[in-house]
């Protein structure tokens, strides 16, 4: 049971959503944009994070949020597209693969791309392909709409201004079919939270790497990438250098100790490098 009552709004345009947010904010209702609702409902039930929420604004009836298609040099995915749909679309195989390993199929029919990358949960595995491909976000809010490189607004977690929401994700077309690999390791079951997820793509210059389940937040680190791409060194030396450059301590929790994660990280990086360095 959800212990509080809250209002439910379902605007059909971006302008209406933003205006509704502003009004509800003025009314002291602590509004939240609502997408798949899986995290909001789960956390409301257990009285965590969203305890001041008295109104939600469902963005799934806004056409732009449900759009997929090509525009100029970008492939566009609306923020309300469910992970299960991305998995079957096949246009961006790396993102499809990461989405296919998040939760079970029934949950993936509800969980949206926007909800995964904006959620409170520390894994947010769908963000890894977006960081690797220097994707952009279309963000709407009280000051209008803007396209922003993801690196400008995502640092450990999404940093949006009050009243803003993500309308669309814009992936540069040139990265849609580059060689990639993505490996999710879990403690026991195939469907579970990540012990470690390493996603990587090969561009003309180098291999790019992004991680989830390793630290308290998902990330891509250019310093680690530099270390891992030093082809004059042995793979083992590169990995040792990269591990010394991690942006925060390795997680040590029920899914695995920090020592075990380090062991799995070494093996996963070795496999990733072997696979992608062999790719032309
Ligand atoms: C059974 C289960 C297993 C799971 N396993 C994994 C896993 O292995 N890996 C993983 O990464 N995640 C996992 N999750 C977490 C899951 O990804 C989150 O529940 C999901 O990300 C929330 O998405 P949603 O669309 O339901 O978002 P909502 O619950 O609607 O919203 C979540 C948060 O994001 C905000 N938000 C949503 N959309 C937008 C937007 N467009 N713009 C701005 N803010 C927005 C909301 O305001 C809210 O704060 C699992 C969840 C379940 C239920």
GROMACS .gro file of C-alpha atoms and ligand atoms in nm:
model
  333
    1UNK     CA    1   0.000   0.000   0.000
    2UNK     CA    2   0.118   0.354  -0.073
    3UNK     CA    3   0.092   0.542   0.260
    4UNK     CA    4   0.013   0.887   0.105
    5UNK     CA    5  -0.236   1.018  -0.149
    6UNK     CA    6  -0.107   1.213  -0.446
    7UNK     CA    7  -0.254   1.386  -0.748
    8UNK     CA    8  -0.199   1.236  -1.093
    9UNK     CA    9  -0.166   1.469  -1.395
   10UNK     CA   10  -0.125   1.354  -1.756
   11UNK     CA   11  -0.042   1.649  -1.984
   12UNK     CA   12  -0.038   1.603  -2.362
   13UNK     CA   13   0.223   1.866  -2.448
   14UNK     CA   14   0.564   1.977  -2.323
   15UNK     CA   15   0.434   2.326  -2.240
   16UNK     CA   16   0.143   2.186  -2.040
   17UNK     CA   17   0.380   1.956  -1.846
   18UNK     CA   18   0.615   2.241  -1.754
   19UNK     CA   19   0.328   2.475  -1.656
   20UNK     CA   20   0.166   2.201  -1.450
   21UNK     CA   21   0.495   2.143  -1.268
   22UNK     CA   22   0.533   2.515  -1.191
   23UNK     CA   23   0.175   2.543  -1.058
   24UNK     CA   24   0.207   2.231  -0.841
   25UNK     CA   25   0.539   2.360  -0.709
   26UNK     CA   26   0.373   2.691  -0.612
   27UNK     CA   27   0.098   2.491  -0.441
   28UNK     CA   28   0.363   2.316  -0.227
   29UNK     CA   29   0.290   1.969  -0.369
   30UNK     CA   30   0.652   1.868  -0.437
   31UNK     CA   31   0.571   1.748  -0.792
   32UNK     CA   32   0.768   1.478  -0.972
   33UNK     CA   33   0.778   1.387  -1.337
   34UNK     CA   34   0.647   1.031  -1.367
   35UNK     CA   35   0.750   0.792  -1.643
   36UNK     CA   36   0.731   0.414  -1.596
   37UNK     CA   37   0.660   0.478  -1.228
   38UNK     CA   38   0.844   0.162  -1.116
   39UNK     CA   39   1.087   0.347  -0.893
   40UNK     CA   40   0.848   0.618  -0.773
   41UNK     CA   41   0.582   0.366  -0.668
   42UNK     CA   42   0.836   0.128  -0.512
   43UNK     CA   43   1.001   0.402  -0.307
   44UNK     CA   44   0.671   0.564  -0.207
   45UNK     CA   45   0.559   0.227  -0.071
   46UNK     CA   46   0.864   0.202   0.155
   47UNK     CA   47   0.866   0.572   0.246
   48UNK     CA   48   1.200   0.653   0.086
   49UNK     CA   49   1.317   0.958  -0.112
   50UNK     CA   50   0.978   1.072  -0.242
   51UNK     CA   51   0.813   1.135   0.097
   52UNK     CA   52   0.720   1.499   0.010
   53UNK     CA   53   0.556   1.408  -0.320
   54UNK     CA   54   0.188   1.499  -0.334
   55UNK     CA   55   0.155   1.517  -0.714
   56UNK     CA   56   0.302   1.341  -1.015
   57UNK     CA   57   0.307   1.449  -1.379
   58UNK     CA   58   0.298   1.154  -1.616
   59UNK     CA   59   0.487   1.247  -1.935
   60UNK     CA   60   0.392   0.940  -2.138
   61UNK     CA   61   0.108   1.115  -2.328
   62UNK     CA   62   0.349   1.375  -2.470
   63UNK     CA   63   0.414   1.273  -2.833
   64UNK     CA   64   0.781   1.385  -2.834
   65UNK     CA   65   0.855   1.161  -2.534
   66UNK     CA   66   0.728   0.855  -2.723
   67UNK     CA   67   0.899   0.933  -3.055
   68UNK     CA   68   1.174   0.725  -3.214
   69UNK     CA   69   1.337   0.806  -3.549
   70UNK     CA   70   1.621   0.978  -3.727
   71UNK     CA   71   1.678   1.355  -3.741
   72UNK     CA   72   1.984   1.480  -3.932
   73UNK     CA   73   2.290   1.314  -3.776
   74UNK     CA   74   2.110   1.173  -3.474
   75UNK     CA   75   1.895   0.878  -3.381
   76UNK     CA   76   1.627   1.000  -3.143
   77UNK     CA   77   1.470   0.795  -2.865
   78UNK     CA   78   1.189   0.950  -2.660
   79UNK     CA   79   1.246   0.945  -2.284
   80UNK     CA   80   0.925   0.747  -2.230
   81UNK     CA   81   1.020   0.455  -2.454
   82UNK     CA   82   1.022   0.136  -2.244
   83UNK     CA   83   1.343  -0.067  -2.219
   84UNK     CA   84   1.169  -0.374  -2.368
   85UNK     CA   85   1.093  -0.176  -2.684
   86UNK     CA   86   1.454  -0.055  -2.719
   87UNK     CA   87   1.566  -0.414  -2.682
   88UNK     CA   88   1.356  -0.527  -2.980
   89UNK     CA   89   1.410  -0.219  -3.202
   90UNK     CA   90   1.767  -0.323  -3.282
   91UNK     CA   91   1.873   0.020  -3.411
   92UNK     CA   92   2.135   0.075  -3.140
   93UNK     CA   93   2.246  -0.278  -3.046
   94UNK     CA   94   2.466  -0.175  -2.751
   95UNK     CA   95   2.180   0.011  -2.582
   96UNK     CA   96   1.946  -0.280  -2.664
   97UNK     CA   97   2.185  -0.522  -2.500
   98UNK     CA   98   2.218  -0.317  -2.180
   99UNK     CA   99   1.841  -0.268  -2.161
  100UNK     CA  100   1.785  -0.641  -2.204
  101UNK     CA  101   1.979  -0.713  -1.884
  102UNK     CA  102   1.789  -0.468  -1.662
  103UNK     CA  103   1.516  -0.631  -1.447
  104UNK     CA  104   1.275  -0.893  -1.585
  105UNK     CA  105   1.079  -0.861  -1.908
  106UNK     CA  106   0.752  -0.760  -1.736
  107UNK     CA  107   0.929  -0.475  -1.553
  108UNK     CA  108   1.112  -0.372  -1.871
  109UNK     CA  109   0.774  -0.320  -2.039
  110UNK     CA  110   0.720  -0.039  -1.783
  111UNK     CA  111   1.069   0.095  -1.705
  112UNK     CA  112   1.156   0.378  -1.945
  113UNK     CA  113   1.489   0.502  -2.077
  114UNK     CA  114   1.435   0.844  -1.914
  115UNK     CA  115   1.339   0.684  -1.583
  116UNK     CA  116   1.645   0.460  -1.580
  117UNK     CA  117   1.894   0.740  -1.641
  118UNK     CA  118   1.721   0.979  -1.395
  119UNK     CA  119   1.649   0.725  -1.122
  120UNK     CA  120   1.793   0.713  -0.771
  121UNK     CA  121   1.921   0.357  -0.804
  122UNK     CA  122   2.301   0.341  -0.829
  123UNK     CA  123   2.320   0.115  -1.137
  124UNK     CA  124   2.141   0.310  -1.416
  125UNK     CA  125   2.292   0.076  -1.671
  126UNK     CA  126   2.117   0.233  -1.970
  127UNK     CA  127   2.330   0.543  -1.929
  128UNK     CA  128   2.656   0.363  -2.018
  129UNK     CA  129   2.594   0.350  -2.398
  130UNK     CA  130   2.487   0.716  -2.391
  131UNK     CA  131   2.810   0.821  -2.216
  132UNK     CA  132   3.020   0.615  -2.458
  133UNK     CA  133   2.860   0.772  -2.764
  134UNK     CA  134   2.867   1.136  -2.642
  135UNK     CA  135   2.489   1.146  -2.678
  136UNK     CA  136   2.283   1.460  -2.627
  137UNK     CA  137   1.967   1.513  -2.429
  138UNK     CA  138   1.672   1.731  -2.521
  139UNK     CA  139   1.568   1.893  -2.196
  140UNK     CA  140   1.251   2.099  -2.144
  141UNK     CA  141   1.182   2.331  -1.855
  142UNK     CA  142   1.067   2.677  -1.747
  143UNK     CA  143   1.329   2.842  -1.974
  144UNK     CA  144   1.230   2.646  -2.286
  145UNK     CA  145   1.398   2.354  -2.461
  146UNK     CA  146   1.770   2.286  -2.511
  147UNK     CA  147   1.996   2.016  -2.652
  148UNK     CA  148   2.275   1.939  -2.406
  149UNK     CA  149   2.570   1.699  -2.428
  150UNK     CA  150   2.508   1.424  -2.171
  151UNK     CA  151   2.851   1.488  -2.017
  152UNK     CA  152   2.733   1.837  -1.919
  153UNK     CA  153   2.437   1.716  -1.713
  154UNK     CA  154   2.530   1.365  -1.606
  155UNK     CA  155   2.807   1.344  -1.351
  156UNK     CA  156   2.748   1.044  -1.124
  157UNK     CA  157   2.377   1.124  -1.153
  158UNK     CA  158   2.152   1.347  -1.362
  159UNK     CA  159   2.169   1.715  -1.266
  160UNK     CA  160   1.858   1.890  -1.397
  161UNK     CA  161   1.729   2.234  -1.296
  162UNK     CA  162   1.407   2.244  -1.098
  163UNK     CA  163   1.107   2.187  -1.325
  164UNK     CA  164   1.314   2.039  -1.609
  165UNK     CA  165   1.263   1.697  -1.764
  166UNK     CA  166   1.427   1.492  -2.039
  167UNK     CA  167   1.217   1.478  -2.353
  168UNK     CA  168   1.447   1.284  -2.584
  169UNK     CA  169   1.787   1.119  -2.608
  170UNK     CA  170   1.990   1.199  -2.924
  171UNK     CA  171   2.252   0.942  -3.023
  172UNK     CA  172   2.503   1.042  -3.297
  173UNK     CA  173   2.433   0.813  -3.595
  174UNK     CA  174   2.803   0.742  -3.650
  175UNK     CA  175   2.819   0.542  -3.326
  176UNK     CA  176   2.515   0.321  -3.382
  177UNK     CA  177   2.703   0.033  -3.541
  178UNK     CA  178   3.061   0.061  -3.413
  179UNK     CA  179   3.214  -0.257  -3.265
  180UNK     CA  180   3.106  -0.296  -2.903
  181UNK     CA  181   3.092  -0.535  -2.615
  182UNK     CA  182   2.895  -0.521  -2.292
  183UNK     CA  183   2.938  -0.764  -2.008
  184UNK     CA  184   2.715  -0.772  -1.703
  185UNK     CA  185   2.829  -0.994  -1.418
  186UNK     CA  186   2.584  -1.077  -1.139
  187UNK     CA  187   2.625  -1.266  -0.814
  188UNK     CA  188   2.403  -1.564  -0.901
  189UNK     CA  189   2.100  -1.521  -1.128
  190UNK     CA  190   2.103  -1.384  -1.481
  191UNK     CA  191   1.841  -1.127  -1.376
  192UNK     CA  192   1.979  -0.935  -1.081
  193UNK     CA  193   2.150  -0.614  -0.984
  194UNK     CA  194   2.495  -0.575  -1.130
  195UNK     CA  195   2.809  -0.697  -0.956
  196UNK     CA  196   2.986  -0.527  -1.243
  197UNK     CA  197   2.884  -0.407  -1.588
  198UNK     CA  198   3.151  -0.302  -1.837
  199UNK     CA  199   3.036  -0.158  -2.169
  200UNK     CA  200   3.287  -0.060  -2.435
  201UNK     CA  201   3.296   0.062  -2.794
  202UNK     CA  202   3.578   0.084  -3.043
  203UNK     CA  203   3.614   0.412  -3.229
  204UNK     CA  204   3.882   0.496  -3.486
  205UNK     CA  205   4.119   0.623  -3.220
  206UNK     CA  206   4.067   0.399  -2.919
  207UNK     CA  207   3.843   0.183  -2.701
  208UNK     CA  208   3.602   0.369  -2.475
  209UNK     CA  209   3.486   0.213  -2.146
  210UNK     CA  210   3.195   0.279  -1.908
  211UNK     CA  211   3.111   0.106  -1.582
  212UNK     CA  212   2.818   0.032  -1.354
  213UNK     CA  213   2.808  -0.166  -1.028
  214UNK     CA  214   3.175  -0.094  -0.966
  215UNK     CA  215   3.146   0.230  -0.766
  216UNK     CA  216   2.847   0.400  -0.612
  217UNK     CA  217   2.746   0.550  -0.949
  218UNK     CA  218   2.778   0.467  -1.320
  219UNK     CA  219   3.061   0.645  -1.500
  220UNK     CA  220   3.292   0.679  -1.796
  221UNK     CA  221   3.643   0.797  -1.712
  222UNK     CA  222   3.870   0.949  -1.977
  223UNK     CA  223   4.174   0.902  -1.748
  224UNK     CA  224   4.103   0.529  -1.721
  225UNK     CA  225   4.049   0.513  -2.097
  226UNK     CA  226   4.389   0.671  -2.158
  227UNK     CA  227   4.553   0.412  -1.932
  228UNK     CA  228   4.369   0.123  -2.094
  229UNK     CA  229   4.463   0.235  -2.445
  230UNK     CA  230   4.841   0.248  -2.389
  231UNK     CA  231   4.919  -0.021  -2.645
  232UNK     CA  232   5.293  -0.010  -2.571
  233UNK     CA  233   5.222  -0.166  -2.228
  234UNK     CA  234   5.103  -0.517  -2.148
  235UNK     CA  235   4.728  -0.558  -2.089
  236UNK     CA  236   4.796  -0.640  -1.724
  237UNK     CA  237   4.995  -0.319  -1.673
  238UNK     CA  238   4.726  -0.109  -1.842
  239UNK     CA  239   4.457  -0.258  -1.620
  240UNK     CA  240   4.660  -0.201  -1.304
  241UNK     CA  241   4.711   0.166  -1.402
  242UNK     CA  242   4.342   0.208  -1.481
  243UNK     CA  243   4.230   0.061  -1.148
  244UNK     CA  244   4.451   0.314  -0.968
  245UNK     CA  245   4.252   0.590  -1.146
  246UNK     CA  246   3.902   0.484  -1.036
  247UNK     CA  247   3.692   0.791  -0.945
  248UNK     CA  248   3.575   0.647  -0.612
  249UNK     CA  249   3.621   0.337  -0.391
  250UNK     CA  250   3.504   0.002  -0.528
  251UNK     CA  251   3.172  -0.110  -0.381
  252UNK     CA  252   3.185  -0.360  -0.100
  253UNK     CA  253   2.835  -0.497  -0.041
  254UNK     CA  254   2.608  -0.801  -0.041
  255UNK     CA  255   2.658  -0.852  -0.414
  256UNK     CA  256   3.035  -0.882  -0.374
  257UNK     CA  257   3.333  -0.762  -0.174
  258UNK     CA  258   3.564  -0.494  -0.315
  259UNK     CA  259   3.837  -0.758  -0.357
  260UNK     CA  260   3.606  -0.989  -0.553
  261UNK     CA  261   3.485  -0.701  -0.770
  262UNK     CA  262   3.847  -0.608  -0.845
  263UNK     CA  263   3.917  -0.966  -0.951
  264UNK     CA  264   3.608  -0.972  -1.176
  265UNK     CA  265   3.697  -0.628  -1.315
  266UNK     CA  266   4.046  -0.745  -1.417
  267UNK     CA  267   3.908  -1.049  -1.600
  268UNK     CA  268   3.628  -0.853  -1.765
  269UNK     CA  269   3.865  -0.582  -1.886
  270UNK     CA  270   4.104  -0.844  -2.024
  271UNK     CA  271   3.821  -1.007  -2.221
  272UNK     CA  272   3.690  -0.670  -2.340
  273UNK     CA  273   4.031  -0.555  -2.464
  274UNK     CA  274   4.102  -0.888  -2.633
  275UNK     CA  275   3.767  -0.876  -2.816
  276UNK     CA  276   3.783  -0.513  -2.926
  277UNK     CA  277   4.152  -0.488  -3.009
  278UNK     CA  278   4.097  -0.777  -3.248
  279UNK     CA  279   3.817  -0.585  -3.426
  280UNK     CA  280   3.903  -0.388  -3.736
  281LIG     C1  281   1.250  -0.569  -1.061
  281LIG     C2  282   1.345  -0.456  -1.091
  281LIG     C3  283   1.478  -0.484  -1.120
  281LIG     C4  284   1.566  -0.380  -1.154
  281LIG     N1  285   1.694  -0.409  -1.191
  281LIG     C5  286   1.775  -0.310  -1.238
  281LIG     C6  287   1.905  -0.337  -1.289
  281LIG     O1  288   1.950  -0.450  -1.291
  281LIG     N2  289   1.978  -0.233  -1.337
  281LIG     C7  290   1.931  -0.103  -1.339
  281LIG     O2  291   2.001  -0.014  -1.387
  281LIG     N3  292   1.810  -0.074  -1.288
  281LIG     C8  293   1.732  -0.173  -1.237
  281LIG     N4  294   1.609  -0.146  -1.186
  281LIG     C9  295   1.574  -0.006  -1.162
  281LIG    C10  296   1.492   0.044  -1.267
  281LIG     O3  297   1.578   0.068  -1.375
  281LIG    C11  298   1.422   0.169  -1.217
  281LIG     O4  299   1.311   0.127  -1.145
  281LIG    C12  300   1.382   0.250  -1.334
  281LIG     O5  301   1.500   0.306  -1.377
  281LIG    C13  302   1.282   0.356  -1.312
  281LIG     O6  303   1.232   0.388  -1.441
  281LIG     P1  304   1.084   0.438  -1.455
  281LIG     O7  305   1.061   0.471  -1.599
  281LIG     O8  306   0.990   0.344  -1.392
  281LIG     O9  307   1.096   0.575  -1.372
  281LIG     P2  308   1.000   0.646  -1.268
  281LIG    O10  309   0.976   0.558  -1.149
  281LIG    O11  310   0.882   0.701  -1.340
  281LIG    O12  311   1.094   0.768  -1.226
  281LIG    C14  312   1.218   0.747  -1.160
  281LIG    C15  313   1.281   0.882  -1.132
  281LIG    O13  314   1.323   0.942  -1.255
  281LIG    C16  315   1.257   1.069  -1.276
  281LIG     N5  316   1.227   1.074  -1.418
  281LIG    C17  317   1.167   0.977  -1.492
  281LIG     N6  318   1.164   1.015  -1.621
  281LIG    C18  319   1.221   1.138  -1.626
  281LIG    C19  320   1.246   1.229  -1.733
  281LIG     N7  321   1.213   1.201  -1.860
  281LIG     N8  322   1.306   1.346  -1.704
  281LIG    C20  323   1.343   1.375  -1.577
  281LIG     N9  324   1.321   1.292  -1.472
  281LIG    C21  325   1.261   1.175  -1.498
  281LIG    C22  326   1.134   1.067  -1.187
  281LIG    O14  327   1.094   1.197  -1.149
  281LIG    C23  328   1.188   0.986  -1.069
  281LIG    O15  329   1.266   1.068  -0.988
  281LIG    C24  330   1.520  -0.247  -1.153
  281LIG    C25  331   1.386  -0.219  -1.120
  281LIG    C26  332   1.298  -0.322  -1.092
  281LIG    C27  333   1.155  -0.288  -1.061
   0.00000   0.00000   0.00000
